Tab-separated table of C-alpha atoms and ligand atoms in Angstrom:
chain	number	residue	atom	x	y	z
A	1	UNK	CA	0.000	0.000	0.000
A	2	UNK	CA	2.637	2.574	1.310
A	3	UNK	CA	4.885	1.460	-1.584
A	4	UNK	CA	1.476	2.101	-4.197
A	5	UNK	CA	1.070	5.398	-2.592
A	6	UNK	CA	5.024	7.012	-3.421
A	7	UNK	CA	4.768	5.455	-6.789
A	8	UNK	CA	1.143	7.269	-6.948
A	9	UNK	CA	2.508	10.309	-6.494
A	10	UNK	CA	4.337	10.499	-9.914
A	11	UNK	CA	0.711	10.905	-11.068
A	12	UNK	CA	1.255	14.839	-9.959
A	13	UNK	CA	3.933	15.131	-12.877
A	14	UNK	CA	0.980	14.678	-15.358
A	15	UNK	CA	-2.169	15.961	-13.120
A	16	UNK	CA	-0.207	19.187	-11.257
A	17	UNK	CA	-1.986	20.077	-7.987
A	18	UNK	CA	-4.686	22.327	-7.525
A	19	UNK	CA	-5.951	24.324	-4.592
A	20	UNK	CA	-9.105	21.902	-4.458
A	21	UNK	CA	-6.879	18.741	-4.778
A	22	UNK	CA	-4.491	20.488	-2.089
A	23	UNK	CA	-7.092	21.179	0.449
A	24	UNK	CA	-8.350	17.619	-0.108
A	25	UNK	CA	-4.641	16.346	0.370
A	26	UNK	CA	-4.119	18.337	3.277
A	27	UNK	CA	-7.791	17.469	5.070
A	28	UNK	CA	-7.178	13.640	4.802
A	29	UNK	CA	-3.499	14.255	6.313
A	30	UNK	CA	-4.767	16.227	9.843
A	31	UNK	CA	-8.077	13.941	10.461
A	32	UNK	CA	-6.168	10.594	9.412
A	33	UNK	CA	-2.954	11.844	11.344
A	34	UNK	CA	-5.201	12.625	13.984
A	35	UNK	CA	-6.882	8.623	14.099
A	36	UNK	CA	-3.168	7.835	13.969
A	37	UNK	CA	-2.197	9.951	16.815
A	38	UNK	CA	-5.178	9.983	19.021
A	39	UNK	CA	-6.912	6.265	18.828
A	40	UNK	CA	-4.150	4.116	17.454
A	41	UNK	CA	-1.197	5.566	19.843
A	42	UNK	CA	-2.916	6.830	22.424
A	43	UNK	CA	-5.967	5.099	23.349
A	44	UNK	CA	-5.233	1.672	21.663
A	45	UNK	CA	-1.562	1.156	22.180
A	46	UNK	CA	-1.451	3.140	25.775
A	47	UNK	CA	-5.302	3.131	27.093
A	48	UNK	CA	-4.018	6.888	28.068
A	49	UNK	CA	-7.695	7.754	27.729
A	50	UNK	CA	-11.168	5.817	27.964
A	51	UNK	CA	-13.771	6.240	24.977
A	52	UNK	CA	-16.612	4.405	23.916
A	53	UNK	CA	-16.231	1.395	21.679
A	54	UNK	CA	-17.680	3.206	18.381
A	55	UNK	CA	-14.884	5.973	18.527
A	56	UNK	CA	-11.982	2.583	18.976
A	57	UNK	CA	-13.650	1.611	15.630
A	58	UNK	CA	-14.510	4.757	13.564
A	59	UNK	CA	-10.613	5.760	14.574
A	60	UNK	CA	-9.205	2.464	13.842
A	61	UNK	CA	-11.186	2.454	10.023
A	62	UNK	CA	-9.968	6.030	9.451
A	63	UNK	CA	-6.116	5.031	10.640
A	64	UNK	CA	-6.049	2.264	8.678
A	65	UNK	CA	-7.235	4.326	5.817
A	66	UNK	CA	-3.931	6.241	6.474
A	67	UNK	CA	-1.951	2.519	5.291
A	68	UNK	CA	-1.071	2.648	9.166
A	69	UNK	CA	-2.410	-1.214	9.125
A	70	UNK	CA	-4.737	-3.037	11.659
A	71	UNK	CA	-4.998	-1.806	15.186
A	72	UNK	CA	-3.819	-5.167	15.901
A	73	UNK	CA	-0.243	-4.973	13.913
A	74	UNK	CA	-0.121	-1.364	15.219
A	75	UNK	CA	-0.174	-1.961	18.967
A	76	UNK	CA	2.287	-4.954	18.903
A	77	UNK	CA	4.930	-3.116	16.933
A	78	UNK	CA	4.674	-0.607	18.949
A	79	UNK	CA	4.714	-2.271	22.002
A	80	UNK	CA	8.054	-4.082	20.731
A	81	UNK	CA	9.222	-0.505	20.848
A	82	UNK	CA	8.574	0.405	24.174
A	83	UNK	CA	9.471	-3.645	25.722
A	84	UNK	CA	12.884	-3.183	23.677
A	85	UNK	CA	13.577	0.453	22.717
A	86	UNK	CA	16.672	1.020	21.189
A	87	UNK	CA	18.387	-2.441	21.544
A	88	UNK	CA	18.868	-4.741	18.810
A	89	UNK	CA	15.140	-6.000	19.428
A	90	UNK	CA	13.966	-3.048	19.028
A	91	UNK	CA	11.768	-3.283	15.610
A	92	UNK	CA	13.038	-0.015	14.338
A	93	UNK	CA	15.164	1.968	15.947
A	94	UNK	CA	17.835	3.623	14.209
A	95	UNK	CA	20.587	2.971	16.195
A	96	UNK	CA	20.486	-1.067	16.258
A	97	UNK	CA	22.234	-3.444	15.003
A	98	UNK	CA	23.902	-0.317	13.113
A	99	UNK	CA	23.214	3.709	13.046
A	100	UNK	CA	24.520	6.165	10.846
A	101	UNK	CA	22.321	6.549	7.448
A	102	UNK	CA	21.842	2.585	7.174
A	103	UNK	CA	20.282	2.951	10.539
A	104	UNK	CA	18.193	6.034	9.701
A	105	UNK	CA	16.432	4.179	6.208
A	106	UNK	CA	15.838	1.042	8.354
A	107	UNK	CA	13.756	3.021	11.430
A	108	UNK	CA	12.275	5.153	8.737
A	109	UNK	CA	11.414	2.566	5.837
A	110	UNK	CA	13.497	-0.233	5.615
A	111	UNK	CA	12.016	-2.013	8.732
A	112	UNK	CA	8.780	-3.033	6.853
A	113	UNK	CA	10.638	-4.792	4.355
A	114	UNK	CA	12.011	-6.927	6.975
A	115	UNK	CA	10.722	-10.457	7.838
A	116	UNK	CA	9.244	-8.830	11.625
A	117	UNK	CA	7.084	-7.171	9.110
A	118	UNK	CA	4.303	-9.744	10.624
A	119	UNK	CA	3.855	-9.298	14.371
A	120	UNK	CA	4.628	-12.482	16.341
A	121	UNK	CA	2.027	-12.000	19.542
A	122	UNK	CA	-1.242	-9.908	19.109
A	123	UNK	CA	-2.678	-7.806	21.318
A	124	UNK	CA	-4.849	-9.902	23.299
A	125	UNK	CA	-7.703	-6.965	24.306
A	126	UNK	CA	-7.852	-5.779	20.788
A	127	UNK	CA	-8.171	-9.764	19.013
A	128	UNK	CA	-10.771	-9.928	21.598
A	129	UNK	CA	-13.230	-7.186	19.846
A	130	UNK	CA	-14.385	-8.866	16.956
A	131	UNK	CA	-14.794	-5.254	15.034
A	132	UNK	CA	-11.431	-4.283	15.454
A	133	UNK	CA	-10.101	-7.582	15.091
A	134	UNK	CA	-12.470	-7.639	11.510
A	135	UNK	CA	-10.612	-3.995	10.564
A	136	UNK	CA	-6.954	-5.416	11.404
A	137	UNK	CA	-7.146	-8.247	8.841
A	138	UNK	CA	-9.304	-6.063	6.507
A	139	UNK	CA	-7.141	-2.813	6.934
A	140	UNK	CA	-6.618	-2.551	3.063
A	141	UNK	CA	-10.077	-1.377	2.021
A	142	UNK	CA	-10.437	1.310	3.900
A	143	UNK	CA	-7.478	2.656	2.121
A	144	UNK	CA	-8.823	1.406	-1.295
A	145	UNK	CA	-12.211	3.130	-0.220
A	146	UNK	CA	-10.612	6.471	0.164
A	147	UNK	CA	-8.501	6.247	-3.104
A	148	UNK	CA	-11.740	5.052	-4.892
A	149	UNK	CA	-13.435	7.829	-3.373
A	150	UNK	CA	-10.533	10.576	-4.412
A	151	UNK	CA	-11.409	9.057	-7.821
A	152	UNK	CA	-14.901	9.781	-7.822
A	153	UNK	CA	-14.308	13.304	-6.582
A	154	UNK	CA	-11.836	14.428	-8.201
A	155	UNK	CA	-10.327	11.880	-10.895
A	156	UNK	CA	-6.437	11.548	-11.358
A	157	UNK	CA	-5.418	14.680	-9.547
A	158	UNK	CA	-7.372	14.126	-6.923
A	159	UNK	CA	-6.738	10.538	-6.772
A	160	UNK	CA	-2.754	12.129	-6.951
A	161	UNK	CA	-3.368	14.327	-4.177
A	162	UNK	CA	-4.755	10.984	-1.869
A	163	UNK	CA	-1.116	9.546	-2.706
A	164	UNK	CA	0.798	12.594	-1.866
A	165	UNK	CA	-0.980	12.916	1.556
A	166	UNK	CA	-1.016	9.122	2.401
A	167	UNK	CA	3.075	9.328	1.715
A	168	UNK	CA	3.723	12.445	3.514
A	169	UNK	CA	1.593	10.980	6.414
A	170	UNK	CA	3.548	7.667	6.597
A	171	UNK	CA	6.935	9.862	6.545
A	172	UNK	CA	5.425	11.837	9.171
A	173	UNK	CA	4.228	9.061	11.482
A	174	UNK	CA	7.930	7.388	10.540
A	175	UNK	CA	9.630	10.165	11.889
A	176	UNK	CA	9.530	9.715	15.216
A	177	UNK	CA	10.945	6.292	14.973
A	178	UNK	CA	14.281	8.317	13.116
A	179	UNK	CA	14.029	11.561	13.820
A	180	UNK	CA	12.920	11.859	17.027
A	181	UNK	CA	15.124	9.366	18.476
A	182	UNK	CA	17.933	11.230	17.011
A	183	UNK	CA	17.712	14.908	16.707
A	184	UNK	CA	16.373	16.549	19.748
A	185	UNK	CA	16.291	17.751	23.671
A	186	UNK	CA	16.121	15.096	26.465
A	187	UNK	CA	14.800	16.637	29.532
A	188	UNK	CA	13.537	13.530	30.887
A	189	UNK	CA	15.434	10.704	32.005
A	190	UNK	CA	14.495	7.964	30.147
A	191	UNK	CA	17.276	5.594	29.545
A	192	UNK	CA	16.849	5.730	25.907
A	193	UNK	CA	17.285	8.056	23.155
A	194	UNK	CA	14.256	9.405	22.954
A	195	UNK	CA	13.822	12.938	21.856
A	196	UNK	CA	11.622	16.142	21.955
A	197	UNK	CA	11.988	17.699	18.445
A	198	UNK	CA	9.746	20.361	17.798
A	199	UNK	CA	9.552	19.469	13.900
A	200	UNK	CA	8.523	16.198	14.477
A	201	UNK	CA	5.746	17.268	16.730
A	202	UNK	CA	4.694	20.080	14.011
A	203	UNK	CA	4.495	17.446	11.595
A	204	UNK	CA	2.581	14.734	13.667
A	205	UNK	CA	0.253	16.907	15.610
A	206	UNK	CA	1.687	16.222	18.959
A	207	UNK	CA	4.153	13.428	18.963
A	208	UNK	CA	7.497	14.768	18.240
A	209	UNK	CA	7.176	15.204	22.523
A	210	UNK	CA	9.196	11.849	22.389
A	211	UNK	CA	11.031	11.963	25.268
A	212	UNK	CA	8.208	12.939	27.415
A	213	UNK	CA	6.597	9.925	25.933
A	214	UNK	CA	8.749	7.540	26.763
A	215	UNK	CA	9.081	8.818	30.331
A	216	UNK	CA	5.272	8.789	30.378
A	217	UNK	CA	4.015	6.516	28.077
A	218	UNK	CA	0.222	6.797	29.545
A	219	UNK	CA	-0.370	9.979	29.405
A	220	UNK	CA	-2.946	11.260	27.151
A	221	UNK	CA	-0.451	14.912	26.498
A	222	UNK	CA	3.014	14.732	25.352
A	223	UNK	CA	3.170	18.677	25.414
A	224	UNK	CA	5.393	18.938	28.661
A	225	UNK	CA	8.668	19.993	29.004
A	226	UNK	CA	11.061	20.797	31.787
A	227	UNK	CA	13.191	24.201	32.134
A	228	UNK	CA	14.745	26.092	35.076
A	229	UNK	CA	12.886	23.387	37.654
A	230	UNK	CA	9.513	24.338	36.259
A	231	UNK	CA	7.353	22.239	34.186
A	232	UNK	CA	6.512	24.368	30.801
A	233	UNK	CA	3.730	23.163	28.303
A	234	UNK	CA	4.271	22.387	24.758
A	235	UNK	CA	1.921	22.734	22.132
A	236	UNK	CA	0.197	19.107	21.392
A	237	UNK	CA	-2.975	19.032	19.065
A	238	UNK	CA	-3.671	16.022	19.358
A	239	UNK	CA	-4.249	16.401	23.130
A	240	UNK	CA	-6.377	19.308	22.051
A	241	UNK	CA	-8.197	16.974	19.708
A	242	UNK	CA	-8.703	14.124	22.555
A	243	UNK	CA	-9.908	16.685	24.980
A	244	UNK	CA	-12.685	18.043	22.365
A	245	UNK	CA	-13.821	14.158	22.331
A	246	UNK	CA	-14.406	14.215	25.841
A	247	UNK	CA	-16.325	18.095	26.454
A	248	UNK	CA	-18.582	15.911	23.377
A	249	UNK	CA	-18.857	12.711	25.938
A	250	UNK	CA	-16.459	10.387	23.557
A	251	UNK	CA	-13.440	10.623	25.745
A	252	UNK	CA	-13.163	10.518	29.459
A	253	UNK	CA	-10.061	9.461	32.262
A	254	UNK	CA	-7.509	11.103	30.996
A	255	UNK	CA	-4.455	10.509	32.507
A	256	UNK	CA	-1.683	13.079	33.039
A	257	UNK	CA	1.104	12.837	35.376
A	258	UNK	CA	1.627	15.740	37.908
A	259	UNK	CA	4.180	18.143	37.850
A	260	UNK	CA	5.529	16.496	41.184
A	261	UNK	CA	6.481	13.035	38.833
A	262	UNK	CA	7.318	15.421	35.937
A	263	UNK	CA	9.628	17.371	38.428
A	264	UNK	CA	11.046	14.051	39.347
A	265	UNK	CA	12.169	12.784	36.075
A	266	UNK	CA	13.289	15.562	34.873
A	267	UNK	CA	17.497	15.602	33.889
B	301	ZN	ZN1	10.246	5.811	20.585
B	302	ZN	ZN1	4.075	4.901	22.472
């Protein structure tokens, strides 16, 4: 799929991009980055928030319609990350087994090509929801849905504009395996190399905070940072987003830590 998509968007050298097909590029980017962000990271993979079991699904079908896969491949991946980060075990960090550029194309693409590809444990809570279970072995059509409908709409530049979006989202999303575990402040202690980088958080509405999420990996905002001994906030849309969920009653229990255990960690 992710491979279709870059090819796809050699399409623009014939179609060009218009403002409607770059409005339509850059709409599916911020609400499919936001599924990404918000239900796949956060409330599947960390249960940082509680929500009703139509807004698991609806995100899950609109992440997956980002090529992000099932919920199910998601979460265990990612979990590998956490369990191993940064060791050799770790399914794509860009330090292991070696760094340098080699290590940079395998956190940011070359992973996938790689035979961990397939996950070797599921996520036992989300194989036992038959819905999301149904979306992580079907997680292709919702992406061939939204290219069919980018057809429909719009015909080849449109259908151009779904491939530019989809590949800028993945690179996005990929970024904070490389980037953000290269390039960036550490003011938590972590034990890993986890970074804040600003760009990475622009780009991903909110997840760039890497350090802070790996010093707090349930909590629902990764805006926080530490300077001078006093906790300072950080901007975090997708926090933003999850809130907005809850004042409309599909989010509730959101867990942050205090600035006592933010105090505490901080380096
Ligand atoms: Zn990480
Ligand atoms: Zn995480």
């Amino acid at each position: 799929m992710i491979i279709s998509a870059h090819l796809g968007c050699l399409l623009l050298l014939a179609t060009g991009l218009g403002l409607g097909a770059a409005i339509w590029a850059l709409g599916l980017y911020l609400v499919r980055m936001l599924a990404t962000t918000a239900i796949y990271h956060r409330l599947v993979t960390h249960g940082s928030y509680q929500a009703p079991r139509l807004v698991w699904w609806l995100g899950s079908i609109v992440a997956a319609s980002a090529g992000q896969m099932g919920p199910s491949w998601w979460k265990s991946h990612h979990q590998q990350h956490h369990l191993h980060v940064d060791t050799a075990a770790d399914p794509h960090t860009p330090l292991q087994p070696v760094g340098g550029w080699r290590g940079f194309w395998r956190s940011q693409l070359g992973w996938l090509l790689a035979p961990s590809f397939h996950p070797q444990h599921l996520p036992a809570d989300v194989e036992r929801d038959p819905v999301l279970r149904t979306i992580d072995r079907l997680h292709f059509l919702p992406v061939l849905a939204l290219a069919g409908l980018s057809w429909q709409l719009g015909g080849l530049e449109w259908l151009a504009a779904f491939c530019l979006s989809t590949t800028l989202l993945f690179h996005g999303v990929a970024s904070v395996n490389s980037v953000a575990h290269l390039v960036g402040e550490q003011p938590f202690c972590t034990g890993d190399a986890s970074r804040n980088n600003r760009w990475v958080a622009l780009v991903t509405l909110g997840e760039g905070w890497h350090n802070l999420h790996h010093g707090f990996q349930g909590s629902v905002r990764q805006g926080f940072t530490v300077e001078n001994g006093q906790v300072r906030l950080l901007p975090d849309p997708t926090y933003r987003f999850i809130c907005l969920l809850q004042a409309c009653g599909w989010a509730s229990r959101l867990r942050i830590p205090s600035h006592h255990a933010l105090l505490a960690r901080a380096s």
